[in-house]
Amino acid sequence: MAVVVFGSINMDMVARVARLPRPGETVPGESFATAPGGKGANQAVAAARLGAPTRMVGRVGDDVFGVALRDGLAAEGVDTAAVVATPGPSGVAAISVDAAGENTIVVVPGANGAVGAEDVARLEAALVGARALLLQLEVPLPAVVAAARAARARGVTVILDPAPARPLPAELYPLADIITPNAIEAAALVGFPLDGEAAARRAGRELRGRTGGAAIVKLGARGALVCDATGETFAPAFPVTAVDTVAAGDAFNGGLAAALCAGLPFAQALRWALAAGALAVTRPGAQTAMPTHAELLALL
Ligand code: ADP
């Protein structure tokens, strides 16, 4: 069985500055680096490093970043047969981080914005022999809905990460077997803040009701709240020393899918997800921070 990811592929461009510029101002930067990102690609790398045969469906641009992004995924063992180059620039995130860790981020969808019906057609082939489909919201919503529908029709488990926060079409919820917002995304979807345990439970119940499957609310260092037919359960996080929480949520979803792909039951898959999220925060970066199967087993 395989994990299939339908989603975004980005190049992150990170400049470190002493302080962020004001509008119209130029400041000297201290360092610059590029790193592959995008929620879709991050989740694909997370699943692949944990040993799941992983197929990526998405688009890169016909620029230098596109070649690097596709080669980078392949080097991580991700099947990129369904990653196509589309005319124009690759998706990019231009990130500035100041000395205090405060940041500004501009995300330009580029090729990700062209994901549509043709990609869903390529997804159909990729879904053969798949256990789970990982979806996020960095590609156009009509394509996300069509992708979820294609997976459901084949009995492939749909894991929907409603990130970044944006309103969801009502038709998408019932297509998700598992919806996995973090606290901010959950609040945006239910319309009230998750300012305590009771509110988190209420939000989880509400979101589970919309899906008809399960909801997992990711709560950072507190772990996750799992809502399914049996009720709501808090699953504590693995205690680790966090150095950089970037892409913790992507590690969590990759871990969940990889475990299901390995034939593990839901309770065990949840432990893989929590462990993958915890390990990812112990290291800087997005894809570079994703744990290997051996590291995960050591923590478990
Ligand atoms: P996102 O990255 O989407 O904002 P979270 O910050 O909630 O999502 O992190 C996702 C998951 O990663 C959490 O549910 C938790 O399992 C794990 N995680 C995040 N931060 C920590 C931490 N400081 N210690 C241990 N686990 C963490």
Tab-separated table of C-alpha atoms and ligand atoms in Angstrom:
chain	number	residue	atom	x	y	z
A	1	MET	CA	0.000	0.000	0.000
A	2	ALA	CA	1.099	3.561	-0.619
A	3	VAL	CA	0.581	7.076	0.682
A	4	VAL	CA	-0.468	9.611	-1.947
A	5	VAL	CA	-0.054	13.357	-1.416
A	6	PHE	CA	-1.989	15.849	-3.532
A	7	GLY	CA	-0.801	19.355	-2.790
A	8	SER	CA	1.715	22.155	-2.842
A	9	ILE	CA	5.414	22.159	-3.642
A	10	ASN	CA	7.280	25.357	-2.734
A	11	MET	CA	10.759	26.769	-2.480
A	12	ASP	CA	11.212	28.651	0.791
A	13	MET	CA	13.634	31.601	0.596
A	14	VAL	CA	14.708	32.656	4.049
A	15	ALA	CA	16.567	35.913	4.795
A	16	ARG	CA	17.777	36.572	8.339
A	17	VAL	CA	17.829	40.223	9.376
A	18	ALA	CA	18.637	42.100	12.588
A	19	ARG	CA	15.239	43.769	12.316
A	20	LEU	CA	12.394	43.565	9.784
A	21	PRO	CA	12.178	46.488	7.309
A	22	ARG	CA	9.277	48.936	7.447
A	23	PRO	CA	7.384	49.607	4.180
A	24	GLY	CA	9.736	51.450	1.805
A	25	GLU	CA	12.797	50.679	3.913
A	26	THR	CA	15.853	48.614	2.941
A	27	VAL	CA	17.802	46.759	5.627
A	28	PRO	CA	20.968	44.661	5.297
A	29	GLY	CA	20.412	40.920	5.616
A	30	GLU	CA	22.715	38.640	7.615
A	31	SER	CA	22.197	35.378	5.741
A	32	PHE	CA	20.104	33.793	3.030
A	33	ALA	CA	19.160	30.201	2.241
A	34	THR	CA	16.692	28.279	0.124
A	35	ALA	CA	14.966	25.157	1.393
A	36	PRO	CA	12.261	22.975	-0.153
A	37	GLY	CA	8.837	23.395	1.444
A	38	GLY	CA	5.132	23.543	0.733
A	39	LYS	CA	2.722	21.640	2.967
A	40	GLY	CA	2.145	18.934	0.360
A	41	ALA	CA	5.829	18.253	-0.254
A	42	ASN	CA	6.586	18.422	3.492
A	43	GLN	CA	3.979	15.764	4.225
A	44	ALA	CA	5.293	13.600	1.381
A	45	VAL	CA	8.848	13.727	2.746
A	46	ALA	CA	7.541	12.980	6.257
A	47	ALA	CA	5.722	9.849	5.057
A	48	ALA	CA	8.607	8.686	2.849
A	49	ARG	CA	11.225	9.029	5.621
A	50	LEU	CA	9.001	6.866	7.821
A	51	GLY	CA	9.166	4.112	5.228
A	52	ALA	CA	5.887	4.511	3.357
A	53	PRO	CA	5.967	4.150	-0.436
A	54	THR	CA	4.890	7.726	-1.213
A	55	ARG	CA	3.582	9.293	-4.426
A	56	MET	CA	3.389	13.063	-4.916
A	57	VAL	CA	0.845	14.643	-7.248
A	58	GLY	CA	1.383	18.337	-7.945
A	59	ARG	CA	3.078	21.016	-10.004
A	60	VAL	CA	6.357	22.865	-10.078
A	61	GLY	CA	7.318	25.760	-12.366
A	62	ASP	CA	9.546	25.555	-15.461
A	63	ASP	CA	12.278	27.466	-13.605
A	64	VAL	CA	15.440	26.403	-11.751
A	65	PHE	CA	13.450	25.943	-8.544
A	66	GLY	CA	11.142	23.485	-10.305
A	67	VAL	CA	14.028	21.195	-11.233
A	68	ALA	CA	15.513	21.415	-7.728
A	69	LEU	CA	12.162	20.737	-6.050
A	70	ARG	CA	11.375	17.692	-8.177
A	71	ASP	CA	14.909	16.265	-7.788
A	72	GLY	CA	14.775	16.939	-4.046
A	73	LEU	CA	11.566	14.948	-3.621
A	74	ALA	CA	12.972	12.091	-5.695
A	75	ALA	CA	16.141	12.081	-3.563
A	76	GLU	CA	13.897	11.591	-0.505
A	77	GLY	CA	12.452	8.503	-2.161
A	78	VAL	CA	9.155	10.137	-3.160
A	79	ASP	CA	7.684	8.919	-6.469
A	80	THR	CA	7.495	12.089	-8.603
A	81	ALA	CA	5.984	10.561	-11.759
A	82	ALA	CA	2.861	12.693	-11.183
A	83	VAL	CA	4.762	15.933	-10.492
A	84	VAL	CA	4.648	17.997	-13.673
A	85	ALA	CA	6.403	21.204	-14.724
A	86	THR	CA	3.962	23.936	-15.629
A	87	PRO	CA	4.858	27.160	-17.535
A	88	GLY	CA	5.825	30.002	-15.201
A	89	PRO	CA	7.407	30.212	-11.761
A	90	SER	CA	7.406	27.577	-9.023
A	91	GLY	CA	5.549	28.274	-5.814
A	92	VAL	CA	7.731	30.266	-3.422
A	93	ALA	CA	7.615	31.562	0.127
A	94	ALA	CA	9.721	34.695	0.718
A	95	ILE	CA	10.453	34.675	4.448
A	96	SER	CA	12.259	37.260	6.586
A	97	VAL	CA	13.159	36.384	10.159
A	98	ASP	CA	14.518	38.902	12.662
A	99	ALA	CA	16.835	38.377	15.631
A	100	ALA	CA	13.872	37.799	17.978
A	101	GLY	CA	12.407	35.125	15.667
A	102	GLU	CA	9.578	37.395	14.474
A	103	ASN	CA	8.867	36.869	10.777
A	104	THR	CA	7.064	38.127	7.703
A	105	ILE	CA	6.104	35.618	5.019
A	106	VAL	CA	4.858	36.158	1.468
A	107	VAL	CA	3.641	32.983	-0.246
A	108	VAL	CA	3.227	33.131	-4.027
A	109	PRO	CA	1.366	30.001	-5.234
A	110	GLY	CA	2.987	29.992	-8.708
A	111	ALA	CA	2.585	26.544	-10.259
A	112	ASN	CA	0.540	25.360	-7.256
A	113	GLY	CA	-2.189	27.742	-8.381
A	114	ALA	CA	-2.463	25.823	-11.674
A	115	VAL	CA	-3.319	22.508	-9.974
A	116	GLY	CA	-6.679	21.390	-11.364
A	117	ALA	CA	-8.583	18.779	-13.357
A	118	GLU	CA	-5.514	17.407	-15.190
A	119	ASP	CA	-3.816	16.756	-11.884
A	120	VAL	CA	-6.910	15.030	-10.513
A	121	ALA	CA	-6.799	12.768	-13.579
A	122	ARG	CA	-3.162	11.891	-12.743
A	123	LEU	CA	-4.202	11.364	-9.143
A	124	GLU	CA	-6.705	8.687	-10.226
A	125	ALA	CA	-3.804	6.525	-11.445
A	126	ALA	CA	-1.708	7.277	-8.357
A	127	LEU	CA	-4.532	6.129	-6.073
A	128	VAL	CA	-4.350	2.543	-7.302
A	129	GLY	CA	-3.025	0.503	-4.360
A	130	ALA	CA	-3.082	3.507	-2.025
A	131	ARG	CA	-3.997	3.382	1.687
A	132	ALA	CA	-4.313	7.113	2.381
A	133	LEU	CA	-4.523	10.453	0.574
A	134	LEU	CA	-3.022	13.523	2.264
A	135	LEU	CA	-4.647	16.853	1.368
A	136	GLN	CA	-3.945	20.449	2.453
A	137	LEU	CA	-5.228	23.848	1.275
A	138	GLU	CA	-2.301	25.359	-0.670
A	139	VAL	CA	-3.745	24.338	-4.062
A	140	PRO	CA	-7.123	25.517	-5.476
A	141	LEU	CA	-10.088	24.261	-3.435
A	142	PRO	CA	-12.059	22.803	-6.385
A	143	ALA	CA	-9.085	20.501	-7.051
A	144	VAL	CA	-8.915	19.531	-3.364
A	145	VAL	CA	-12.615	18.615	-3.433
A	146	ALA	CA	-12.228	16.582	-6.639
A	147	ALA	CA	-9.174	14.803	-5.218
A	148	ALA	CA	-11.037	13.888	-2.028
A	149	ARG	CA	-13.947	12.607	-4.084
A	150	ALA	CA	-11.634	10.428	-6.222
A	151	ALA	CA	-10.059	8.878	-3.122
A	152	ARG	CA	-13.383	8.237	-1.414
A	153	ALA	CA	-14.671	6.496	-4.539
A	154	ARG	CA	-11.750	4.064	-4.233
A	155	GLY	CA	-12.039	3.519	-0.496
A	156	VAL	CA	-8.741	5.363	0.125
A	157	THR	CA	-8.684	7.123	3.535
A	158	VAL	CA	-8.790	10.918	3.104
A	159	ILE	CA	-6.733	12.876	5.660
A	160	LEU	CA	-7.544	16.569	5.264
A	161	ASP	CA	-5.232	19.162	6.814
A	162	PRO	CA	-7.280	22.409	6.627
A	163	ALA	CA	-4.127	24.522	6.496
A	164	PRO	CA	-3.479	27.365	5.979
A	165	ALA	CA	-6.723	28.533	7.608
A	166	ARG	CA	-9.382	29.442	5.058
A	167	PRO	CA	-13.120	28.817	4.794
A	168	LEU	CA	-13.955	25.349	3.479
A	169	PRO	CA	-16.699	24.515	1.017
A	170	ALA	CA	-19.400	22.554	2.879
A	171	GLU	CA	-19.101	19.675	0.409
A	172	LEU	CA	-15.477	19.032	1.437
A	173	TYR	CA	-16.152	18.042	5.075
A	174	PRO	CA	-18.082	14.798	4.446
A	175	LEU	CA	-15.347	13.703	2.014
A	176	ALA	CA	-12.753	13.737	4.813
A	177	ASP	CA	-12.275	10.598	6.887
A	178	ILE	CA	-9.989	12.505	9.238
A	179	ILE	CA	-9.694	16.305	9.500
A	180	THR	CA	-6.557	17.563	11.285
A	181	PRO	CA	-6.604	21.321	12.064
A	182	ASN	CA	-4.272	22.967	14.553
A	183	ALA	CA	-5.854	25.214	17.182
A	184	ILE	CA	-5.847	28.319	14.973
A	185	GLU	CA	-7.329	26.515	11.983
A	186	ALA	CA	-9.965	24.811	14.143
A	187	ALA	CA	-10.981	28.192	15.597
A	188	ALA	CA	-11.289	29.656	12.097
A	189	LEU	CA	-13.527	26.749	11.019
A	190	VAL	CA	-15.847	26.714	14.047
A	191	GLY	CA	-15.911	30.488	14.634
A	192	PHE	CA	-14.832	30.602	18.285
A	193	PRO	CA	-11.383	30.575	19.951
A	194	LEU	CA	-9.967	27.360	21.418
A	195	ASP	CA	-9.190	29.108	24.712
A	196	GLY	CA	-9.378	26.104	27.014
A	197	GLU	CA	-10.114	22.412	27.240
A	198	ALA	CA	-13.884	22.810	27.042
A	199	ALA	CA	-13.668	24.960	23.917
A	200	ALA	CA	-11.245	22.517	22.293
A	201	ARG	CA	-13.635	19.634	22.994
A	202	ARG	CA	-16.564	21.610	21.616
A	203	ALA	CA	-14.618	22.474	18.454
A	204	GLY	CA	-13.497	18.881	17.988
A	205	ARG	CA	-17.039	17.564	18.388
A	206	GLU	CA	-18.373	20.134	15.940
A	207	LEU	CA	-15.732	19.344	13.296
A	208	ARG	CA	-16.134	15.595	13.717
A	209	GLY	CA	-19.858	16.062	13.162
A	210	ARG	CA	-19.232	17.847	9.888
A	211	THR	CA	-16.977	15.062	8.597
A	212	GLY	CA	-18.844	12.061	9.882
A	213	GLY	CA	-15.379	10.533	10.386
A	214	ALA	CA	-12.846	11.682	12.955
A	215	ALA	CA	-11.329	15.035	13.896
A	216	ILE	CA	-7.866	15.421	15.381
A	217	VAL	CA	-7.116	18.898	16.728
A	218	LYS	CA	-3.346	19.456	16.907
A	219	LEU	CA	-2.504	21.348	20.094
A	220	GLY	CA	1.260	21.914	19.846
A	221	ALA	CA	3.204	20.992	22.994
A	222	ARG	CA	-0.054	19.809	24.599
A	223	GLY	CA	-0.467	17.017	22.030
A	224	ALA	CA	-3.740	16.413	20.228
A	225	LEU	CA	-7.452	16.063	20.889
A	226	VAL	CA	-8.971	13.080	19.098
A	227	CYS	CA	-12.700	13.079	18.410
A	228	ASP	CA	-14.359	10.005	16.968
A	229	ALA	CA	-17.473	7.914	17.480
A	230	THR	CA	-16.283	6.982	20.975
A	231	GLY	CA	-16.014	10.614	22.162
A	232	GLU	CA	-13.108	13.007	22.759
A	233	THR	CA	-9.726	11.953	24.100
A	234	PHE	CA	-6.651	14.064	24.827
A	235	ALA	CA	-3.459	12.411	23.595
A	236	PRO	CA	-0.451	13.997	25.319
A	237	ALA	CA	2.589	15.098	23.311
A	238	PHE	CA	5.907	13.284	23.646
A	239	PRO	CA	8.052	15.481	25.925
A	240	VAL	CA	10.919	16.946	23.891
A	241	THR	CA	12.949	20.150	23.830
A	242	ALA	CA	11.522	22.249	21.012
A	243	VAL	CA	13.941	24.316	18.936
A	244	ASP	CA	11.790	25.084	15.847
A	245	THR	CA	8.107	24.212	15.469
A	246	VAL	CA	8.028	24.761	11.684
A	247	ALA	CA	6.233	21.888	9.892
A	248	ALA	CA	5.349	19.986	13.096
A	249	GLY	CA	1.832	19.651	11.755
A	250	ASP	CA	3.126	18.281	8.447
A	251	ALA	CA	5.258	15.710	10.293
A	252	PHE	CA	2.163	14.718	12.299
A	253	ASN	CA	0.072	14.098	9.175
A	254	GLY	CA	2.888	12.264	7.400
A	255	GLY	CA	3.300	10.063	10.461
A	256	LEU	CA	-0.401	9.303	10.645
A	257	ALA	CA	-0.563	8.267	6.995
A	258	ALA	CA	2.678	6.257	7.081
A	259	ALA	CA	1.412	4.249	10.056
A	260	LEU	CA	-1.923	3.487	8.404
A	261	CYS	CA	0.025	2.494	5.301
A	262	ALA	CA	2.092	0.089	7.432
A	263	GLY	CA	-1.171	-1.583	8.454
A	264	LEU	CA	-1.285	-0.202	12.013
A	265	PRO	CA	-4.629	0.471	13.728
A	266	PHE	CA	-5.782	4.042	14.376
A	267	ALA	CA	-4.578	4.188	18.010
A	268	GLN	CA	-1.066	3.189	16.968
A	269	ALA	CA	-1.130	5.549	13.976
A	270	LEU	CA	-1.916	8.382	16.373
A	271	ARG	CA	1.212	7.535	18.377
A	272	TRP	CA	3.305	7.654	15.187
A	273	ALA	CA	1.797	11.069	14.409
A	274	LEU	CA	2.548	12.454	17.878
A	275	ALA	CA	6.084	11.064	17.763
A	276	ALA	CA	6.764	12.437	14.273
A	277	GLY	CA	5.490	15.885	15.321
A	278	ALA	CA	7.613	15.833	18.476
A	279	LEU	CA	10.790	14.794	16.643
A	280	ALA	CA	10.263	17.478	13.978
A	281	VAL	CA	10.311	20.260	16.596
A	282	THR	CA	13.668	19.121	17.970
A	283	ARG	CA	15.388	20.209	14.745
A	284	PRO	CA	15.357	23.370	12.614
A	285	GLY	CA	13.745	23.519	9.193
A	286	ALA	CA	10.788	21.870	7.489
A	287	GLN	CA	11.712	18.834	5.386
A	288	THR	CA	15.173	18.593	6.927
A	289	ALA	CA	13.514	18.173	10.353
A	290	MET	CA	11.407	15.141	9.374
A	291	PRO	CA	12.363	12.021	11.369
A	292	THR	CA	13.395	8.657	9.961
A	293	HIS	CA	11.670	5.371	10.779
A	294	ALA	CA	14.544	4.387	13.101
A	295	GLU	CA	14.311	7.686	15.018
A	296	LEU	CA	10.572	7.250	15.400
A	297	LEU	CA	10.891	3.706	16.725
A	298	ALA	CA	13.551	4.870	19.182
A	299	LEU	CA	11.167	7.499	20.610
A	300	LEU	CA	8.223	5.068	20.742
B	1	ADP	P1	1.131	23.109	13.374
B	1	ADP	O1	2.560	22.810	13.089
B	1	ADP	O2	0.217	22.758	12.264
B	1	ADP	O3	0.893	24.489	13.904
B	1	ADP	P2	1.086	22.027	16.054
B	1	ADP	O4	1.970	23.145	16.481
B	1	ADP	O5	-0.151	21.784	16.852
B	1	ADP	O6	0.646	22.124	14.547
B	1	ADP	O7	1.988	20.696	16.080
B	1	ADP	C1	1.543	19.498	15.496
B	1	ADP	C2	1.836	18.346	16.404
B	1	ADP	O8	3.250	18.226	16.622
B	1	ADP	C3	1.213	18.468	17.792
B	1	ADP	O9	-0.113	17.965	17.817
B	1	ADP	C4	2.169	17.625	18.627
B	1	ADP	O10	1.838	16.244	18.515
B	1	ADP	C5	3.521	17.859	17.947
B	1	ADP	N1	4.206	18.955	18.634
B	1	ADP	C6	4.195	20.272	18.311
B	1	ADP	N2	4.933	20.999	19.183
B	1	ADP	C7	5.414	20.121	20.093
B	1	ADP	C8	6.257	20.242	21.249
B	1	ADP	N3	6.735	21.416	21.666
B	1	ADP	N4	6.550	19.102	21.947
B	1	ADP	C9	6.076	17.890	21.546
B	1	ADP	N5	5.279	17.709	20.465
B	1	ADP	C10	4.954	18.806	19.743
